[in-house]
Amino acid sequence: AQKITQTQPGMFVQEKEAVTLDCTYDTSDPSYGLFWYKQPSSGEMIFLIYQGSYDQQNATEGRYSLNFQKARKSANLVISASQLGDSAMYFCAMREGPYGGSQGNLIFGKGTKLSVKP
Amino acid sequence: GAVVSQHPSRVICKSGTSVKIECRSLDFQATTMFWYRQFPKQSLMLMATSNEGSKATYEQGVEKDKFLINHASLTLSTLTVTSAHPEDSSFYICSPIMGRGDYGYTFGSGTRLTVV
């Protein structure tokens, strides 16, 4: 069963507007972490934002915020004031189970390709 | 902190040859290293997990004799693709783990392997 689902293969947004990238997850573990990464064409994985399963508040990092709805098992990324440099692949990922070891790796969604239009 | 060096960034090799990819954590010690593989237009998939001084654990479908992982020190892990074939062409990314909980996930810059 797919653990991380990103239903938007591609998204377009106008420069300076906000965009929401969807992510739903599936786990029965009460302890998990949710991550968003940006992957430009160079391939590097750039960490954007993190939400722990026990965190009471939604995470924010500059122009990035995570809309965490635990009951719905969703962790959507909101990018405000889009910039041309935001054009890239965006991956949602989850760490479940005990930290470290073979159960501590990240599980990635299929990604969303964001294109920012001038 | 959390500087990771992965080399080479790109490599083209002939079918049947072997390629070694190095991943170094420059300013921290990584007891655990994850190796991921990403085929074109796909997501990152875990290939194997290695802990310093131990044998690597491979995910289902990943041939341990083909993808040799050495994690001999806390700052260096290598992935050797042996007898490479065109279907091994992919983007390989290492992920050394710092001991900082969920803030300890780091990634190398990746190696784009093309087998011709």
GROMACS .gro file of N, CA and C in nm, chain A:
model
  354
    1ALA      N    1   0.086  -0.119   0.000
    1ALA     CA    2   0.000   0.000   0.000
    1ALA      C    3   0.089   0.124   0.000
    2GLN      N    4   0.049   0.223  -0.075
    2GLN     CA    5   0.129   0.343  -0.085
    2GLN      C    6   0.122   0.417   0.046
    3LYS      N    7   0.235   0.455   0.097
    3LYS     CA    8   0.241   0.522   0.226
    3LYS      C    9   0.226   0.672   0.213
    4ILE      N   10   0.282   0.725   0.106
    4ILE     CA   11   0.277   0.869   0.082
    4ILE      C   12   0.216   0.890  -0.056
    5THR      N   13   0.112   0.969  -0.061
    5THR     CA   14   0.043   0.993  -0.187
    5THR      C   15   0.046   1.140  -0.222
    6GLN      N   16   0.100   1.168  -0.337
    6GLN     CA   17   0.097   1.302  -0.392
    6GLN      C   18   0.019   1.292  -0.522
    7THR      N   19  -0.098   1.349  -0.526
    7THR     CA   20  -0.189   1.327  -0.638
    7THR      C   21  -0.170   1.424  -0.753
    8GLN      N   22  -0.085   1.522  -0.735
    8GLN     CA   23  -0.065   1.624  -0.839
    8GLN      C   24   0.070   1.601  -0.907
    9PRO      N   25   0.071   1.540  -1.024
    9PRO     CA   26   0.199   1.520  -1.092
    9PRO      C   27   0.264   1.653  -1.129
   10GLY      N   28   0.179   1.750  -1.166
   10GLY     CA   29   0.232   1.880  -1.205
   10GLY      C   30   0.138   1.990  -1.162
   11MET      N   31   0.198   2.103  -1.127
   11MET     CA   32   0.118   2.220  -1.087
   11MET      C   33   0.180   2.345  -1.149
   12PHE      N   34   0.092   2.439  -1.187
   12PHE     CA   35   0.138   2.568  -1.234
   12PHE      C   36   0.089   2.675  -1.137
   13VAL      N   37   0.172   2.775  -1.117
   13VAL     CA   38   0.133   2.887  -1.033
   13VAL      C   39   0.192   3.014  -1.091
   14GLN      N   40   0.118   3.119  -1.078
   14GLN     CA   41   0.167   3.248  -1.124
   14GLN      C   42   0.263   3.304  -1.020
   15GLU      N   43   0.368   3.366  -1.071
   15GLU     CA   44   0.465   3.429  -0.980
   15GLU      C   45   0.392   3.521  -0.883
   16LYS      N   46   0.436   3.518  -0.757
   16LYS     CA   47   0.386   3.600  -0.647
   16LYS      C   48   0.256   3.546  -0.586
   17GLU      N   49   0.199   3.442  -0.646
   17GLU     CA   50   0.081   3.385  -0.587
   17GLU      C   51   0.118   3.268  -0.496
   18ALA      N   52   0.022   3.224  -0.416
   18ALA     CA   53   0.044   3.110  -0.328
   18ALA      C   54   0.000   2.981  -0.396
   19VAL      N   55   0.061   2.872  -0.356
   19VAL     CA   56   0.025   2.742  -0.414
   19VAL      C   57   0.028   2.637  -0.303
   20THR      N   58  -0.062   2.542  -0.314
   20THR     CA   59  -0.068   2.432  -0.218
   20THR      C   60  -0.038   2.300  -0.288
   21LEU      N   61   0.057   2.228  -0.235
   21LEU     CA   62   0.091   2.096  -0.289
   21LEU      C   63   0.039   1.992  -0.190
   22ASP      N   64  -0.036   1.898  -0.244
   22ASP     CA   65  -0.105   1.802  -0.158
   22ASP      C   66  -0.019   1.681  -0.122
   23CYS      N   67  -0.043   1.631  -0.003
   23CYS     CA   68   0.025   1.510   0.043
   23CYS      C   69  -0.063   1.442   0.146
   24THR      N   70  -0.092   1.316   0.123
   24THR     CA   71  -0.159   1.236   0.226
   24THR      C   72  -0.069   1.119   0.259
   25TYR      N   73  -0.083   1.070   0.379
   25TYR     CA   74   0.005   0.963   0.425
   25TYR      C   75  -0.076   0.854   0.494
   26ASP      N   76  -0.014   0.742   0.508
   26ASP     CA   77  -0.081   0.628   0.571
   26ASP      C   78   0.016   0.561   0.667
   27THR      N   79  -0.021   0.559   0.793
   27THR     CA   80   0.060   0.491   0.893
   27THR      C   81  -0.027   0.458   1.012
   28SER      N   82   0.007   0.353   1.080
   28SER     CA   83  -0.061   0.317   1.203
   28SER      C   84   0.027   0.345   1.324
   29ASP      N   85   0.146   0.394   1.296
   29ASP     CA   86   0.239   0.425   1.405
   29ASP      C   87   0.205   0.561   1.463
   30PRO      N   88   0.197   0.573   1.595
   30PRO     CA   89   0.164   0.705   1.654
   30PRO      C   90   0.279   0.805   1.645
   31SER      N   91   0.399   0.753   1.625
   31SER     CA   92   0.516   0.842   1.615
   31SER      C   93   0.566   0.843   1.472
   32TYR      N   94   0.557   0.957   1.411
   32TYR     CA   95   0.607   0.969   1.274
   32TYR      C   96   0.646   1.113   1.248
   33GLY      N   97   0.724   1.131   1.144
   33GLY     CA   98   0.765   1.265   1.104
   33GLY      C   99   0.734   1.285   0.958
   34LEU      N  100   0.697   1.405   0.924
   34LEU     CA  101   0.662   1.438   0.786
   34LEU      C  102   0.756   1.548   0.735
   35PHE      N  103   0.802   1.532   0.615
   35PHE     CA  104   0.901   1.621   0.558
   35PHE      C  105   0.859   1.664   0.418
   36TRP      N  106   0.904   1.781   0.379
   36TRP     CA  107   0.894   1.825   0.242
   36TRP      C  108   1.033   1.862   0.193
   37TYR      N  109   1.064   1.813   0.072
   37TYR     CA  110   1.191   1.844   0.009
   37TYR      C  111   1.166   1.903  -0.129
   38LYS      N  112   1.257   1.989  -0.167
   38LYS     CA  113   1.258   2.046  -0.302
   38LYS      C  114   1.375   1.984  -0.377
   39GLN      N  115   1.349   1.940  -0.499
   39GLN     CA  116   1.456   1.883  -0.580
   39GLN      C  117   1.463   1.957  -0.713
   40PRO      N  118   1.558   2.049  -0.727
   40PRO     CA  119   1.574   2.117  -0.856
   40PRO      C  120   1.634   2.021  -0.958
   41SER      N  121   1.652   2.069  -1.079
   41SER     CA  122   1.701   1.982  -1.186
   41SER      C  123   1.840   1.927  -1.158
   42SER      N  124   1.914   1.992  -1.071
   42SER     CA  125   2.048   1.944  -1.035
   42SER      C  126   2.043   1.814  -0.955
   43GLY      N  127   1.928   1.787  -0.893
   43GLY     CA  128   1.911   1.661  -0.823
   43GLY      C  129   1.927   1.665  -0.672
   44GLU      N  130   1.987   1.770  -0.621
   44GLU     CA  131   2.005   1.774  -0.476
   44GLU      C  132   1.872   1.781  -0.404
   45MET      N  133   1.866   1.727  -0.286
   45MET     CA  134   1.746   1.728  -0.205
   45MET      C  135   1.759   1.841  -0.104
   46ILE      N  136   1.671   1.938  -0.115
   46ILE     CA  137   1.676   2.055  -0.028
   46ILE      C  138   1.562   2.045   0.073
   47PHE      N  139   1.597   2.039   0.200
   47PHE     CA  140   1.497   2.029   0.306
   47PHE      C  141   1.420   2.160   0.315
   48LEU      N  142   1.288   2.149   0.324
   48LEU     CA  143   1.206   2.269   0.334
   48LEU      C  144   1.142   2.283   0.471
   49ILE      N  145   1.077   2.175   0.517
   49ILE     CA  146   0.997   2.190   0.637
   49ILE      C  147   0.968   2.052   0.696
   50TYR      N  148   0.946   2.051   0.828
   50TYR     CA  149   0.924   1.926   0.900
   50TYR      C  150   0.807   1.942   0.998
   51GLN      N  151   0.730   1.834   1.011
   51GLN     CA  152   0.621   1.831   1.108
   51GLN      C  153   0.626   1.698   1.182
   52GLY      N  154   0.634   1.703   1.313
   52GLY     CA  155   0.629   1.581   1.392
   52GLY      C  156   0.486   1.544   1.425
   53SER      N  157   0.461   1.417   1.443
   53SER     CA  158   0.323   1.372   1.465
   53SER      C  159   0.265   1.427   1.595
   54TYR      N  160   0.349   1.462   1.689
   54TYR     CA  161   0.300   1.512   1.816
   54TYR      C  162   0.299   1.665   1.824
   55ASP      N  163   0.345   1.727   1.717
   55ASP     CA  164   0.348   1.874   1.718
   55ASP      C  165   0.207   1.929   1.714
   56GLN      N  166   0.181   2.023   1.803
   56GLN     CA  167   0.046   2.078   1.812
   56GLN      C  168   0.020   2.185   1.706
   57GLN      N  169   0.125   2.256   1.670
   57GLN     CA  170   0.108   2.365   1.574
   57GLN      C  171   0.163   2.326   1.437
   58ASN      N  172   0.105   2.387   1.336
   58ASN     CA  173   0.155   2.367   1.201
   58ASN      C  174   0.293   2.429   1.187
   59ALA      N  175   0.381   2.359   1.119
   59ALA     CA  176   0.516   2.411   1.100
   59ALA      C  177   0.519   2.523   0.997
   60THR      N  178   0.607   2.618   1.020
   60THR     CA  179   0.629   2.725   0.922
   60THR      C  180   0.779   2.750   0.912
   61GLU      N  181   0.823   2.778   0.789
   61GLU     CA  182   0.963   2.813   0.764
   61GLU      C  183   0.965   2.915   0.652
   62GLY      N  184   0.969   3.041   0.690
   62GLY     CA  185   0.972   3.146   0.589
   62GLY      C  186   0.846   3.144   0.503
   63ARG      N  187   0.864   3.126   0.372
   63ARG     CA  188   0.750   3.123   0.280
   63ARG      C  189   0.679   2.988   0.276
   64TYR      N  190   0.733   2.892   0.349
   64TYR     CA  191   0.675   2.759   0.350
   64TYR      C  192   0.596   2.735   0.477
   65SER      N  193   0.481   2.677   0.462
   65SER     CA  194   0.405   2.634   0.579
   65SER      C  195   0.344   2.498   0.549
   66LEU      N  196   0.322   2.423   0.652
   66LEU     CA  197   0.269   2.289   0.637
   66LEU      C  198   0.131   2.285   0.701
   67ASN      N  199   0.033   2.252   0.622
   67ASN     CA  200  -0.104   2.241   0.671
   67ASN      C  201  -0.126   2.096   0.715
   68PHE      N  202  -0.107   2.074   0.845
   68PHE     CA  203  -0.109   1.940   0.903
   68PHE      C  204  -0.249   1.911   0.957
   69GLN      N  205  -0.316   1.815   0.894
   69GLN     CA  206  -0.447   1.773   0.941
   69GLN      C  207  -0.437   1.625   0.977
   70LYS      N  208  -0.413   1.602   1.103
   70LYS     CA  209  -0.380   1.467   1.151
   70LYS      C  210  -0.492   1.368   1.128
   71ALA      N  211  -0.614   1.410   1.154
   71ALA     CA  212  -0.728   1.318   1.139
   71ALA      C  213  -0.747   1.278   0.994
   72ARG      N  214  -0.717   1.368   0.905
   72ARG     CA  215  -0.728   1.339   0.762
   72ARG      C  216  -0.601   1.277   0.707
   73LYS      N  217  -0.497   1.270   0.790
   73LYS     CA  218  -0.366   1.221   0.746
   73LYS      C  219  -0.319   1.296   0.622
   74SER      N  220  -0.323   1.426   0.635
   74SER     CA  221  -0.272   1.507   0.525
   74SER      C  222  -0.170   1.607   0.576
   75ALA      N  223  -0.077   1.639   0.491
   75ALA     CA  224   0.033   1.729   0.526
   75ALA      C  225   0.067   1.812   0.402
   76ASN      N  226  -0.021   1.903   0.369
   76ASN     CA  227  -0.003   1.982   0.248
   76ASN      C  228   0.099   2.093   0.269
   77LEU      N  229   0.177   2.117   0.167
   77LEU     CA  230   0.275   2.225   0.169
   77LEU      C  231   0.216   2.349   0.103
   78VAL      N  232   0.226   2.459   0.171
   78VAL     CA  233   0.181   2.586   0.114
   78VAL      C  234   0.303   2.675   0.092
   79ILE      N  235   0.319   2.719  -0.031
   79ILE     CA  236   0.426   2.811  -0.065
   79ILE      C  237   0.361   2.946  -0.094
   80SER      N  238   0.399   3.044  -0.019
   80SER     CA  239   0.340   3.177  -0.040
   80SER      C  240   0.432   3.258  -0.130
   81ALA      N  241   0.374   3.355  -0.198
   81ALA     CA  242   0.452   3.448  -0.282
   81ALA      C  243   0.552   3.374  -0.369
   82SER      N  244   0.501   3.288  -0.457
   82SER     CA  245   0.588   3.204  -0.540
   82SER      C  246   0.689   3.286  -0.618
   83GLN      N  247   0.807   3.228  -0.632
   83GLN     CA  248   0.914   3.290  -0.708
   83GLN      C  249   0.955   3.197  -0.822
   84LEU      N  250   1.016   3.253  -0.924
   84LEU     CA  251   1.057   3.171  -1.038
   84LEU      C  252   1.150   3.059  -0.995
   85GLY      N  253   1.231   3.088  -0.895
   85GLY     CA  254   1.325   2.986  -0.845
   85GLY      C  255   1.258   2.872  -0.769
   86ASP      N  256   1.129   2.883  -0.748
   86ASP     CA  257   1.057   2.774  -0.680
   86ASP      C  258   1.024   2.660  -0.777
   87SER      N  259   1.043   2.684  -0.906
   87SER     CA  260   1.015   2.579  -1.004
   87SER      C  261   1.108   2.460  -0.980
   88ALA      N  262   1.049   2.345  -0.950
   88ALA     CA  263   1.127   2.226  -0.914
   88ALA      C  264   1.030   2.112  -0.886
   89MET      N  265   1.088   1.994  -0.856
   89MET     CA  266   1.008   1.883  -0.804
   89MET      C  267   0.998   1.897  -0.654
   90TYR      N  268   0.884   1.863  -0.600
   90TYR     CA  269   0.863   1.869  -0.456
   90TYR      C  270   0.818   1.732  -0.407
   91PHE      N  271   0.889   1.683  -0.307
   91PHE     CA  272   0.860   1.552  -0.253
   91PHE      C  273   0.815   1.562  -0.108
   92CYS      N  274   0.709   1.492  -0.079
   92CYS     CA  275   0.663   1.473   0.058
   92CYS      C  276   0.722   1.340   0.106
   93ALA      N  277   0.764   1.336   0.230
   93ALA     CA  278   0.826   1.213   0.282
   93ALA      C  279   0.784   1.192   0.427
   94MET      N  280   0.793   1.067   0.467
   94MET     CA  281   0.754   1.032   0.604
   94MET      C  282   0.856   0.940   0.666
   95ARG      N  283   0.885   0.963   0.791
   95ARG     CA  284   0.963   0.872   0.874
   95ARG      C  285   0.864   0.810   0.970
   96GLU      N  286   0.860   0.679   0.972
   96GLU     CA  287   0.770   0.615   1.068
   96GLU      C  288   0.849   0.518   1.153
   97GLY      N  289   0.796   0.489   1.268
   97GLY     CA  290   0.859   0.392   1.355
   97GLY      C  291   0.980   0.448   1.427
   98PRO      N  292   1.054   0.361   1.488
   98PRO     CA  293   1.168   0.405   1.570
   98PRO      C  294   1.268   0.481   1.485
   99TYR      N  295   1.324   0.583   1.545
   99TYR     CA  296   1.423   0.661   1.473
   99TYR      C  297   1.550   0.579   1.458
  100GLY      N  298   1.610   0.585   1.341
  100GLY     CA  299   1.738   0.518   1.319
  100GLY      C  300   1.720   0.374   1.278
  101GLY      N  301   1.820   0.318   1.219
  101GLY     CA  302   1.813   0.179   1.177
  101GLY      C  303   1.729   0.161   1.053
  102SER      N  304   1.701   0.041   1.019
  102SER     CA  305   1.633   0.014   0.892
  102SER      C  306   1.490   0.063   0.893
  103GLN      N  307   1.434   0.093   1.007
  103GLN     CA  308   1.297   0.143   1.007
  103GLN      C  309   1.293   0.294   1.015
  104GLY      N  310   1.409   0.357   1.011
  104GLY     CA  311   1.411   0.501   1.026
  104GLY      C  312   1.429   0.575   0.895
  105ASN      N  313   1.429   0.503   0.783
  105ASN     CA  314   1.449   0.572   0.656
  105ASN      C  315   1.324   0.650   0.619
  106LEU      N  316   1.340   0.741   0.525
  106LEU     CA  317   1.227   0.819   0.476
  106LEU      C  318   1.160   0.745   0.361
  107ILE      N  319   1.028   0.757   0.358
  107ILE     CA  320   0.949   0.703   0.248
  107ILE      C  321   0.896   0.823   0.171
  108PHE      N  322   0.920   0.823   0.042
  108PHE     CA  323   0.888   0.939  -0.040
  108PHE      C  324   0.764   0.918  -0.125
  109GLY      N  325   0.691   1.027  -0.147
  109GLY     CA  326   0.585   1.025  -0.245
  109GLY      C  327   0.643   1.036  -0.386
  110LYS      N  328   0.556   1.034  -0.485
  110LYS     CA  329   0.602   1.038  -0.624
  110LYS      C  330   0.641   1.177  -0.671
  111GLY      N  331   0.606   1.275  -0.592
  111GLY     CA  332   0.649   1.409  -0.625
  111GLY      C  333   0.549   1.489  -0.706
  112THR      N  334   0.563   1.620  -0.697
  112THR     CA  335   0.484   1.714  -0.776
  112THR      C  336   0.580   1.810  -0.842
  113LYS      N  337   0.566   1.825  -0.972
  113LYS     CA  338   0.651   1.919  -1.044
  113LYS      C  339   0.581   2.055  -1.046
  114LEU      N  340   0.643   2.151  -0.981
  114LEU     CA  341   0.587   2.285  -0.975
  114LEU      C  342   0.654   2.374  -1.078
  115SER      N  343   0.572   2.441  -1.153
  115SER     CA  344   0.623   2.538  -1.251
  115SER      C  345   0.565   2.675  -1.216
  116VAL      N  346   0.653   2.771  -1.197
  116VAL     CA  347   0.611   2.906  -1.164
  116VAL      C  348   0.618   2.990  -1.291
  117LYS      N  349   0.508   3.051  -1.326
  117LYS     CA  350   0.501   3.130  -1.449
  117LYS      C  351   0.523   3.278  -1.418
  118PRO      N  352   0.604   3.344  -1.503
  118PRO     CA  353   0.627   3.488  -1.482
  118PRO      C  354   0.505   3.571  -1.518
   0.00000   0.00000   0.00000
